[in-house]
CSV table of C-alpha atoms and ligand atoms in Angstrom, one decimal:
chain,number,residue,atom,x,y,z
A,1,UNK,CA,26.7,-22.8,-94.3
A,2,UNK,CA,24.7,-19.7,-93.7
A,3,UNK,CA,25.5,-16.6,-92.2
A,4,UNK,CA,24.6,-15.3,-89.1
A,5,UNK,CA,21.9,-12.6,-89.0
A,6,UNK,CA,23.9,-9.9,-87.8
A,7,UNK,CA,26.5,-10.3,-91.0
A,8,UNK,CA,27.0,-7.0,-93.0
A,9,UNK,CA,25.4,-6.4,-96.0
A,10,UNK,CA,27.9,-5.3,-98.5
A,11,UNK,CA,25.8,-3.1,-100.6
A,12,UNK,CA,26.9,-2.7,-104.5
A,13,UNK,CA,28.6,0.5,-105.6
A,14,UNK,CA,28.8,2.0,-102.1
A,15,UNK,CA,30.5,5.0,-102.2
A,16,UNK,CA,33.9,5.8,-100.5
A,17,UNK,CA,32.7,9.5,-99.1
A,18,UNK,CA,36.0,10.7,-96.9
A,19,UNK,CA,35.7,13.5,-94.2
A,20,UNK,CA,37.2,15.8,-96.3
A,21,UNK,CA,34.1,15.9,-98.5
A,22,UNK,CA,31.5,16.2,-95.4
A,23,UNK,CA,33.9,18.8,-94.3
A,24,UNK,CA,33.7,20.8,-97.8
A,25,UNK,CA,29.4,20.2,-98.2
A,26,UNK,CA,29.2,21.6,-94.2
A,27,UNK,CA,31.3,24.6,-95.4
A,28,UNK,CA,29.4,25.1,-98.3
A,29,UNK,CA,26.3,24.9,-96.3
A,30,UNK,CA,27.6,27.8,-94.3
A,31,UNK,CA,28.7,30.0,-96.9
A,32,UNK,CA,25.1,30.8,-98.0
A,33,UNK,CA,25.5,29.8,-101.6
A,34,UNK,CA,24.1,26.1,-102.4
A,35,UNK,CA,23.4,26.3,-106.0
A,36,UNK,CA,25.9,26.9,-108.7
A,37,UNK,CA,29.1,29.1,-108.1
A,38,UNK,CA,32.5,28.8,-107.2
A,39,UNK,CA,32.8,25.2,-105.9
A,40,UNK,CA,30.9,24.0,-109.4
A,41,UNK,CA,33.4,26.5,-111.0
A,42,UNK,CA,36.8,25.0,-109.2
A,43,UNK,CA,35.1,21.1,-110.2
A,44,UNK,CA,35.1,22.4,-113.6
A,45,UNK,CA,38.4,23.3,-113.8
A,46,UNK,CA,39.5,20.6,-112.1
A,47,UNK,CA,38.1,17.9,-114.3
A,48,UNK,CA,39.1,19.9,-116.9
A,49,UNK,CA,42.6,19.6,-116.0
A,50,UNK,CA,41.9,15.9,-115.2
A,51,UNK,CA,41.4,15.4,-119.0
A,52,UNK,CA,43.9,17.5,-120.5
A,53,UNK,CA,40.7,19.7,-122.1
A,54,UNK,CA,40.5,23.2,-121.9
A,55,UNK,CA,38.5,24.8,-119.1
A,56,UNK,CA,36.0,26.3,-121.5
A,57,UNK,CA,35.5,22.8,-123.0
A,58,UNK,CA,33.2,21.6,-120.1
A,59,UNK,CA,30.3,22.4,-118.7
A,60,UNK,CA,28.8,20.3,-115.2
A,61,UNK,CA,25.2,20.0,-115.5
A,62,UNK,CA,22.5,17.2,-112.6
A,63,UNK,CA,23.4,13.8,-114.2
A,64,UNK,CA,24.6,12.1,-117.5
A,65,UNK,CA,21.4,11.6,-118.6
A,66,UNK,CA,21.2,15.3,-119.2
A,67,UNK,CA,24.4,15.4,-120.6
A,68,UNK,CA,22.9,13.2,-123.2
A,69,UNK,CA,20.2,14.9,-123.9
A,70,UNK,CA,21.5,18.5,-123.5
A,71,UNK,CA,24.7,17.3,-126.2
A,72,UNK,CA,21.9,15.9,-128.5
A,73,UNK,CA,20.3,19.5,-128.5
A,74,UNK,CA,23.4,21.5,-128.7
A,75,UNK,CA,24.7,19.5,-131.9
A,76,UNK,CA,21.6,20.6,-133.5
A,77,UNK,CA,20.1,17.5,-134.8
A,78,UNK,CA,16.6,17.8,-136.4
A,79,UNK,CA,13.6,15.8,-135.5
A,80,UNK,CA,13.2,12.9,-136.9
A,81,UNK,CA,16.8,12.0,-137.5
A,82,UNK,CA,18.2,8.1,-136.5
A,83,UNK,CA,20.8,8.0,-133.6
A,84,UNK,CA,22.9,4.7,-133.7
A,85,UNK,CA,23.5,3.3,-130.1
A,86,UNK,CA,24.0,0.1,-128.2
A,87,UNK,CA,21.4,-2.4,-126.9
A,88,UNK,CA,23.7,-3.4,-123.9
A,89,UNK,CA,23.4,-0.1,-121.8
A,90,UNK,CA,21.6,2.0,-119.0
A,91,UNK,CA,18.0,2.8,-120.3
A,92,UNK,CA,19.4,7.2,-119.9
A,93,UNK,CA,21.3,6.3,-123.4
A,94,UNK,CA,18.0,5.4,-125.0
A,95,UNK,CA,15.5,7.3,-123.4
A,96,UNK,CA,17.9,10.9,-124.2
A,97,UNK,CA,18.0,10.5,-128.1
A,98,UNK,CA,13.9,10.1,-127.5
A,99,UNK,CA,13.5,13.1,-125.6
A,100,UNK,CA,15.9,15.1,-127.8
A,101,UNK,CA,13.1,14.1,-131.0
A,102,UNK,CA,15.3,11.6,-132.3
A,103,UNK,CA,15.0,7.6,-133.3
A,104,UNK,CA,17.3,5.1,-131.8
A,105,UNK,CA,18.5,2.7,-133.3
A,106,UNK,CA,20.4,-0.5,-132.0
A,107,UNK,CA,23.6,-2.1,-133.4
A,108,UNK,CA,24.4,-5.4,-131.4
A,109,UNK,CA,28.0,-5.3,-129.2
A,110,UNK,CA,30.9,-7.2,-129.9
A,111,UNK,CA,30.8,-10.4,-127.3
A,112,UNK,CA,34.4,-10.0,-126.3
A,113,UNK,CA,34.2,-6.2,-125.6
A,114,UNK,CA,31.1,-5.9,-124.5
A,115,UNK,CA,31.0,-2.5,-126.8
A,116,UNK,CA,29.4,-1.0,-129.7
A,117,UNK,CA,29.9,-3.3,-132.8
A,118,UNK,CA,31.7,-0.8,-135.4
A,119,UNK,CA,30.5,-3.4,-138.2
A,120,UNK,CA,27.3,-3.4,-136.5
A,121,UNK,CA,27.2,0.4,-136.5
A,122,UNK,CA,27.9,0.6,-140.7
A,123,UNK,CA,25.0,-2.2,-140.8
A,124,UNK,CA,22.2,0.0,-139.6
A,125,UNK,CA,23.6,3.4,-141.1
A,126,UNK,CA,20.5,4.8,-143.3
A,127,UNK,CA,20.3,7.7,-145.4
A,128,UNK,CA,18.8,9.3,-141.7
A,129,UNK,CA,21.7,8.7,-139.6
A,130,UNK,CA,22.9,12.1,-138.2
A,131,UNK,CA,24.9,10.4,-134.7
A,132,UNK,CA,26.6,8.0,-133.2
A,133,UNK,CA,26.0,7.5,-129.4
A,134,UNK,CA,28.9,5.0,-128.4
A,135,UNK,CA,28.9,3.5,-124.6
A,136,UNK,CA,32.3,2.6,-122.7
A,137,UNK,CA,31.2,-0.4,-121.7
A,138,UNK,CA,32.4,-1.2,-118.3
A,139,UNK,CA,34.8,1.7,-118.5
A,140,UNK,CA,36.5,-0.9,-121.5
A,141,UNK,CA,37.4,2.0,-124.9
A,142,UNK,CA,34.9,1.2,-127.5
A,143,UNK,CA,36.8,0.8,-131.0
A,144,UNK,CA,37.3,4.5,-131.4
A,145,UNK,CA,39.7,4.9,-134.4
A,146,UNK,CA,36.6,2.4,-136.5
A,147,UNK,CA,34.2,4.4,-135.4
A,148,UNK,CA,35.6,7.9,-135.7
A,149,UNK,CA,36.6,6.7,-139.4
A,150,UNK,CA,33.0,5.4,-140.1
A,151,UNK,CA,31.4,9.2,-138.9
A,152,UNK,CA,33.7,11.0,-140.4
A,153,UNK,CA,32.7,9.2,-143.8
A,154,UNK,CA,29.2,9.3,-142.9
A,155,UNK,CA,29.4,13.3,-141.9
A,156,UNK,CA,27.6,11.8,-138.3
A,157,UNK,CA,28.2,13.5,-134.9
A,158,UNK,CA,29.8,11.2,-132.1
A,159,UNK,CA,28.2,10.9,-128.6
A,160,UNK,CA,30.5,9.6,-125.9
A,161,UNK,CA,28.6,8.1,-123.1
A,162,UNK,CA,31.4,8.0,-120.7
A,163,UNK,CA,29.2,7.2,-117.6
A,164,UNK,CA,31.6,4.2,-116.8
A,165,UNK,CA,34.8,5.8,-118.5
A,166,UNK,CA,36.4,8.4,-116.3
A,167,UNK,CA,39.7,7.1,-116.0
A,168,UNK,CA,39.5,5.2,-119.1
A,169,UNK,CA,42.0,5.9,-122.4
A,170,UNK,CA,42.3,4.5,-125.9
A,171,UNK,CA,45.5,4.7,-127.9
A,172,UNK,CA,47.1,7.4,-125.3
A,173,UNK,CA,44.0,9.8,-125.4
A,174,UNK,CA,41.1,10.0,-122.4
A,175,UNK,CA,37.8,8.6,-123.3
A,176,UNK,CA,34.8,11.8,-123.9
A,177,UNK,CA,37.6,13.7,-126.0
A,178,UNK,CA,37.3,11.9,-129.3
A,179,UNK,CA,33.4,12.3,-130.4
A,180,UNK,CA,31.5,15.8,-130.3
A,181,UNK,CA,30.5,15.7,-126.8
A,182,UNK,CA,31.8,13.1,-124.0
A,183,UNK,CA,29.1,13.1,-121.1
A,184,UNK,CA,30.0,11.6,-117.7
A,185,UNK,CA,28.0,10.7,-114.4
A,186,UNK,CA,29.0,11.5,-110.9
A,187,UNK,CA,25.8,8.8,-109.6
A,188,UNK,CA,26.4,7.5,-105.9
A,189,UNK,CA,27.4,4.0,-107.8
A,190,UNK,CA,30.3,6.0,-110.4
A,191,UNK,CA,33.4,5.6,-110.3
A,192,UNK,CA,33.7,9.2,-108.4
A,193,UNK,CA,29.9,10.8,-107.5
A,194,UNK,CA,28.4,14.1,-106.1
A,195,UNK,CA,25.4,12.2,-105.2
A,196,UNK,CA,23.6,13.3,-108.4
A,197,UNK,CA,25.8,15.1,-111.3
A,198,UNK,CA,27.2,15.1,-114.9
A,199,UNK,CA,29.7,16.8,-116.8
A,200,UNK,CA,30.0,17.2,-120.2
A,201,UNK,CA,32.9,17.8,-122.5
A,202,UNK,CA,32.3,19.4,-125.9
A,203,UNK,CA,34.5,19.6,-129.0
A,204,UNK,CA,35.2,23.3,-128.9
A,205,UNK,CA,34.8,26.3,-126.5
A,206,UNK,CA,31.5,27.5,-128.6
A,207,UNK,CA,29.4,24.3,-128.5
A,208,UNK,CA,29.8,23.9,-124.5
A,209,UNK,CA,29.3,27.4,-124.1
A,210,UNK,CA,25.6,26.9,-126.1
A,211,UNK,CA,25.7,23.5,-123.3
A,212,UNK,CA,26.0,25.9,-120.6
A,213,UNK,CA,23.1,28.2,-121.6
A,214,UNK,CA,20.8,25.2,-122.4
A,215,UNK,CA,22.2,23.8,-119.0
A,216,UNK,CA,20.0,27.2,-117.1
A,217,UNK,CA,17.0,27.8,-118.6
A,218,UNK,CA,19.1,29.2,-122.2
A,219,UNK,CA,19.8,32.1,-120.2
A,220,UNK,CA,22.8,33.9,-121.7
A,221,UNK,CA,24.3,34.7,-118.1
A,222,UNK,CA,24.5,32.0,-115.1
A,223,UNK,CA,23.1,32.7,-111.9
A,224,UNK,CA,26.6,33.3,-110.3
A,225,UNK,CA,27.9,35.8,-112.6
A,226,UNK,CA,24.0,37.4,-111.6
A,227,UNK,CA,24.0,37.5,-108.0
A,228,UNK,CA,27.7,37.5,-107.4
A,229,UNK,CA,29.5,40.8,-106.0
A,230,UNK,CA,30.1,42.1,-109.3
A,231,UNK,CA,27.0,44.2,-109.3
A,232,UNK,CA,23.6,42.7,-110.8
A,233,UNK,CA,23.5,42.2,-114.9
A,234,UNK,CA,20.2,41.5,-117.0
A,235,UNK,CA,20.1,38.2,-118.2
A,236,UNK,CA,18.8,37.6,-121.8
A,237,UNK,CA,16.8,34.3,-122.6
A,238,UNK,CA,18.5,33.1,-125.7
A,239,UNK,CA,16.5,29.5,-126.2
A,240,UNK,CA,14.2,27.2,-124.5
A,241,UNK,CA,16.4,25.6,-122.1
A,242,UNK,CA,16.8,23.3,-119.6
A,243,UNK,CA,17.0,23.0,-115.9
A,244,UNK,CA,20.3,20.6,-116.0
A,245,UNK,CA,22.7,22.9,-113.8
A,246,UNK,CA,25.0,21.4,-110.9
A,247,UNK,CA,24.9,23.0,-107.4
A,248,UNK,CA,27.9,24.1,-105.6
A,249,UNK,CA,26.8,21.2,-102.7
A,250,UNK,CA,27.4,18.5,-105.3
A,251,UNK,CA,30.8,20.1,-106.3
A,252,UNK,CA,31.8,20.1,-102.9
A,253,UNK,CA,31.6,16.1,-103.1
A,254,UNK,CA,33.2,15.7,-106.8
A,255,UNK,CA,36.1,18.3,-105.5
A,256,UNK,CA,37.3,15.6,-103.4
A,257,UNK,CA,35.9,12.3,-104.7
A,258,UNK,CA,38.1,13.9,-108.2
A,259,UNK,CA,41.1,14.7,-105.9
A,260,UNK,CA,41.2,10.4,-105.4
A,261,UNK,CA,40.0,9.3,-108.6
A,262,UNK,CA,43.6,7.7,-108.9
A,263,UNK,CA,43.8,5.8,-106.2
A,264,UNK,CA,40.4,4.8,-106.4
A,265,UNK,CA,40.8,3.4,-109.8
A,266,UNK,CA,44.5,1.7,-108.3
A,267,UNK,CA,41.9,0.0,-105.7
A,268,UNK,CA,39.7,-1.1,-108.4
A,269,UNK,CA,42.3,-2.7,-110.3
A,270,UNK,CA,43.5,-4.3,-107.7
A,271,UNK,CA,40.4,-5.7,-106.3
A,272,UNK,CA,39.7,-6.8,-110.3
A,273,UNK,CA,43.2,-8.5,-110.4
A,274,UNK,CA,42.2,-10.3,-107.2
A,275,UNK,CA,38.6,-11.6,-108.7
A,276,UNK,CA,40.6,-12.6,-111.6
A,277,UNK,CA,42.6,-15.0,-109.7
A,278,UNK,CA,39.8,-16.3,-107.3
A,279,UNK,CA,37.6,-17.4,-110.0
A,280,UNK,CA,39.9,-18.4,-113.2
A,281,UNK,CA,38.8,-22.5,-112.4
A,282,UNK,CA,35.0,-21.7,-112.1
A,283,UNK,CA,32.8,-22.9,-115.2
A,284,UNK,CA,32.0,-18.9,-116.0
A,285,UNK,CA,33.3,-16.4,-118.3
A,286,UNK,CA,35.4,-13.6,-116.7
A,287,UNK,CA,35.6,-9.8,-118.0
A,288,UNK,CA,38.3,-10.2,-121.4
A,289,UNK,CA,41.7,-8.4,-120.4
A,290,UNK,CA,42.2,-4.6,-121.1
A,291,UNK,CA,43.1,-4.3,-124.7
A,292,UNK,CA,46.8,-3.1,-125.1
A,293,UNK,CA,47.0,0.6,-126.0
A,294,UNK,CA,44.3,1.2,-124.0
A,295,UNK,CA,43.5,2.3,-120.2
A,296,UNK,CA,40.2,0.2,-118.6
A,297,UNK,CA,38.4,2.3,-116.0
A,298,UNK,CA,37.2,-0.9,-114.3
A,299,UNK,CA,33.9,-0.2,-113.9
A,300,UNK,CA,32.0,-2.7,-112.9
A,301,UNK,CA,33.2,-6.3,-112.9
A,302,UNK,CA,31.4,-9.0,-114.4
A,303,UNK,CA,31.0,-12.6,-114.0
A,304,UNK,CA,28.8,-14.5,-117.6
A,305,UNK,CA,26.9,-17.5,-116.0
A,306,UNK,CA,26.0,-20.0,-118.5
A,307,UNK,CA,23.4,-22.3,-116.7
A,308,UNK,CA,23.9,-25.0,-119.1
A,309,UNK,CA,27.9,-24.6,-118.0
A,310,UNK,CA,27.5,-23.7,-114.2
A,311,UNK,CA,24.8,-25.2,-113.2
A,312,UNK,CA,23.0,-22.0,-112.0
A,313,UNK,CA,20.8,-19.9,-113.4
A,314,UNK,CA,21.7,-16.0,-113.5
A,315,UNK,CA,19.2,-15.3,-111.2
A,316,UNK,CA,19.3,-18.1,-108.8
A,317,UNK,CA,23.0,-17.0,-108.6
A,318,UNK,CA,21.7,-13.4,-107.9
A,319,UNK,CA,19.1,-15.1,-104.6
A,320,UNK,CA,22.4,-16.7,-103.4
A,321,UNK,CA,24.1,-14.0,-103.2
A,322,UNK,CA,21.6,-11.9,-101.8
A,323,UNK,CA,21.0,-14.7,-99.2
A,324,UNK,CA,24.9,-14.3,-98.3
A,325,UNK,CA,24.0,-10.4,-97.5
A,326,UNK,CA,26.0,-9.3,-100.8
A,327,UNK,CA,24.6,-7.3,-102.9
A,328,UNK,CA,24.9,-7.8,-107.0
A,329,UNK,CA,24.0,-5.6,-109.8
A,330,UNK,CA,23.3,-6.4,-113.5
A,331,UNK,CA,24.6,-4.3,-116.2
A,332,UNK,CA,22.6,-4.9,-117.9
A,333,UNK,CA,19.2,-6.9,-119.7
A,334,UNK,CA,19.5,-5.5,-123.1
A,335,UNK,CA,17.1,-2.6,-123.7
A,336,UNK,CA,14.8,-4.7,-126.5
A,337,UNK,CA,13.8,-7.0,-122.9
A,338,UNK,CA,12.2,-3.8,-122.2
A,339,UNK,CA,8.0,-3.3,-122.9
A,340,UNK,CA,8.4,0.3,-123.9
A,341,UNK,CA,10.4,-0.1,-126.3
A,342,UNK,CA,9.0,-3.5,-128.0
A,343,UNK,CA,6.0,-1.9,-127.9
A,344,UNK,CA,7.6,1.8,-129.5
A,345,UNK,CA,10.4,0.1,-131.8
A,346,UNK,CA,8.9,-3.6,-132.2
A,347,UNK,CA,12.5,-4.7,-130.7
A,348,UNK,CA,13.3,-7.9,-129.6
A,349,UNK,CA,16.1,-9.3,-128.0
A,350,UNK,CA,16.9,-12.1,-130.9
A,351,UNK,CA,18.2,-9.3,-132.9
A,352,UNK,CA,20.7,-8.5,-131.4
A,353,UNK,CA,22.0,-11.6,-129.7
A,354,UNK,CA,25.1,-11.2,-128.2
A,355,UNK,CA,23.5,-8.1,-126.3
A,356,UNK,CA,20.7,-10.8,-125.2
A,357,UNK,CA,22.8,-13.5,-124.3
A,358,UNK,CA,25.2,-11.1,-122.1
A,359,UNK,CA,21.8,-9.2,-120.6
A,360,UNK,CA,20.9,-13.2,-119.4
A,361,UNK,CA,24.1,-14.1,-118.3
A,362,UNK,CA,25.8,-10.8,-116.6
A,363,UNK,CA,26.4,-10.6,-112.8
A,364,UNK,CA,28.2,-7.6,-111.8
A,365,UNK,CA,29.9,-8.0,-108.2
A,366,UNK,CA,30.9,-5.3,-105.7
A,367,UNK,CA,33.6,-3.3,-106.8
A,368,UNK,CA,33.9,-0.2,-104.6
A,369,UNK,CA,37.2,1.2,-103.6
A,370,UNK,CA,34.7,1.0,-99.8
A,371,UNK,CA,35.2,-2.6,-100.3
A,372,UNK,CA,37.6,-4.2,-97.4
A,373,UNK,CA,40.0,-6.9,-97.6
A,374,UNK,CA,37.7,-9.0,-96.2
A,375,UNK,CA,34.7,-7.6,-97.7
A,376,UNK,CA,36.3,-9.1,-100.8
A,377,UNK,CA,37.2,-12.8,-99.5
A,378,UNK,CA,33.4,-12.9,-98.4
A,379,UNK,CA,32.7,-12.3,-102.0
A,380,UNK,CA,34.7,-14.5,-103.1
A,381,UNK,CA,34.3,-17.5,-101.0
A,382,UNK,CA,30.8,-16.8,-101.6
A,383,UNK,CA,30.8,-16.9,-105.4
A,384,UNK,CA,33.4,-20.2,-105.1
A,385,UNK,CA,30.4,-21.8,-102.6
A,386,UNK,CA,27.7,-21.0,-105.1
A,387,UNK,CA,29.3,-21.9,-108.1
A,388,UNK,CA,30.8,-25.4,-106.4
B,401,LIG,C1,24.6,5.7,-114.9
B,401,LIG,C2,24.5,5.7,-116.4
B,401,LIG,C3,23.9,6.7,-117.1
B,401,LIG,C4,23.0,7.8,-116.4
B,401,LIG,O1,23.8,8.5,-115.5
B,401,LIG,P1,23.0,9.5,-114.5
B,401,LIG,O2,24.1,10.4,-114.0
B,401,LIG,O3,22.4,8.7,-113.4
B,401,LIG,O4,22.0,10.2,-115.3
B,401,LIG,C5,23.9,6.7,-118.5
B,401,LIG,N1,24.6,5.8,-119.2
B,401,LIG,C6,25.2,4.8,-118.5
B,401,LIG,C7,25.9,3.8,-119.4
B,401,LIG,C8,25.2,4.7,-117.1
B,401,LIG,O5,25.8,3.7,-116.5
């Protein structure tokens, strides 16, 4: 059966923008000040207060990738050091420890969890370690207690890459609080989005404050405090920094995207219960249930297609779906199927196998708190037809 032309295309990780957030971007608009001030200012304090840190503890900077790279700098690791990170992750994970002068290395992920492999991680610790950069995977907790006790013996800082993990908590504490530095993203596909944006959350009140003023330029005073009404004040340029800083017309989107990150996330888990169901006779392996003690964010949601078990290849099932007007995503091939790095690190995929095998296998379907009833029994019914 094939659909009629003029069928919808449900498009992967479509936001859920309400008219309060077009209202608060026009109004920002009109107040004359786009870049960073008060609206960045009230989303700090706001996700502050979303993860039980104090308000000095973040800082919002243009995406998670530079909250990667700007956490790597502000830890102070030197050139040359090894950084200890997943293969089964967005290529920003990677690509930051390069850019910050540092050597990644990969530690293969636990097939159930998806996650960084603690025993893995102790594996590839050298006498050059200096960080761990651990991936929520999903939005599931990594291990933390394992890996916290492993850098703590090892004297190594820990990198939370909680691009997935907003909501998410381990053992009654939020994701991005346990390591050094937690770094989120606010991208259109996130669990809540400004378009383009990242926070980061640092240990203490000095280390974000050094995030901030590598965050504009390494100026010791933002541009706000410069040009507001208090009367102009000299800045001092303190470092070489970056140009990583949020603008108040992407905190007038994460106000309100922030304000629903609950029922969002109730959405999510309600839609994931649903898949759940709907596919529990298929020939495929389904996400593993949250771990108790622990919080999912519910991410992304994942079906494993073994060809040999299904019948279908990964990426035949991806042409079906696409055919059906739905769009998929996969999170993700693991980073050694990459050239770059084959060609930089001599990776391959066999070494780290259960990242491969998932990489081949994953198929991540829509799961948008946008997404409709029905959008989500055309998903289904799809997936059920393909996988007949
Ligand atoms: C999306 C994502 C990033 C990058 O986030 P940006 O905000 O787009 O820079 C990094 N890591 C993971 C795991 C991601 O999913």
């Amino acid at each position: 059966m094939f659909p009629e032309a003029e069928e919808k295309f449900i498009v992967f990780g479509a936001p859920l923008i309400e008219q309060v957030e077009i209202d608060e971007v026009v109004a920002c608009m009109q107040s004359g000040w786009l870049g960073t001030g008060p609206r960045v200012a009230q989303f700090e304090r706001d996700f502050s207060a979303y993860q039980a840190v104090l308000p000095g503890q973040v800082a919002a900077v243009n995406s998670c990738t530079a909250a990667l790279h700007i956490s790597m700098v502000a830890a102070g690791l030197e050139p040359g050091g090894e950084v200890i990170t997943t293969p089964l992750t967005f290529c920003a994970s990677v690509n930051s420890i390069i850019h910050a002068g540092l050597t990644p290395i990969l530690a293969d992920v636990d097939p159930v969890s998806q996650c960084i492999d603690p025993a893995a991680i102790e594996a590839a610790i050298t006498p050059r370690t200096r960080a761990i950069l651990v991936v929520h995977f999903a939005g599931r907790p990594c291990d933390m207690d394992t890996i916290m006790a492993i850098a703590s013996r090892h004297r190594l800082v820990v990198i939370e890459d909680c691009a997935h993990a907003i909501e998410t908590e381990y053992h009654g504490r939020k994701a991005g609080t346990f390591g050094d530095f937690g770094c989120f993203s606010f991208y259109a596909t996130k669990n809540i989005t400004t378009g383009e944006g990242g926070m980061v959350i640092s240990r203490s009140c000095e280390l974000a404050a050094r995030v901030r003023v590598l965050a504009l330029h390494g100026m010791s005073k933002d541009a706000w405090h410069r040009f507001g009404d208090a009367g102009y004040k000299h800045y001092q340029v303190v470092e070489a920094g970056f140009k990583y800083n949020m603008m108040d017309l992407q905190a007038a989107i994460g106000i309100h995207q922030l304000a629903r990150v609950e029922p969002s996330w109730q959405r999510r888990e309600q839609l994931w219960g649903r898949y759940m169901q709907a596919f529990a006779d298929l020939p495929v392996d389904l996400p593993a249930a949250p771990e108790a003690g622990t919080r999912h964010a519910y991410h992304l949601f994942t079906l494993m297609l073994d060809e040999a078990r299904c019948g279908i290849s990964r990426d035949a099932f991806l042409d079906a779906m696409n055919a059906r007007r739905i769009g998929t995503g996969v999170h993700y091939l693991s980073l050694p199927e990459h050239p770059y790095y084959q060609q930089r690190f001599g990776w391959v995929p066999e070494q780290f196998p259960h990242a491969m095998r998932l990489g081949r296998q994953t198929v991540s379907l829509p799961l948008s708190p946008k997404l409709s009833d029905a959008d989500q029994q055309r998903i289904i019914a799809a997936v059920r037809e393909i996988l007949r």
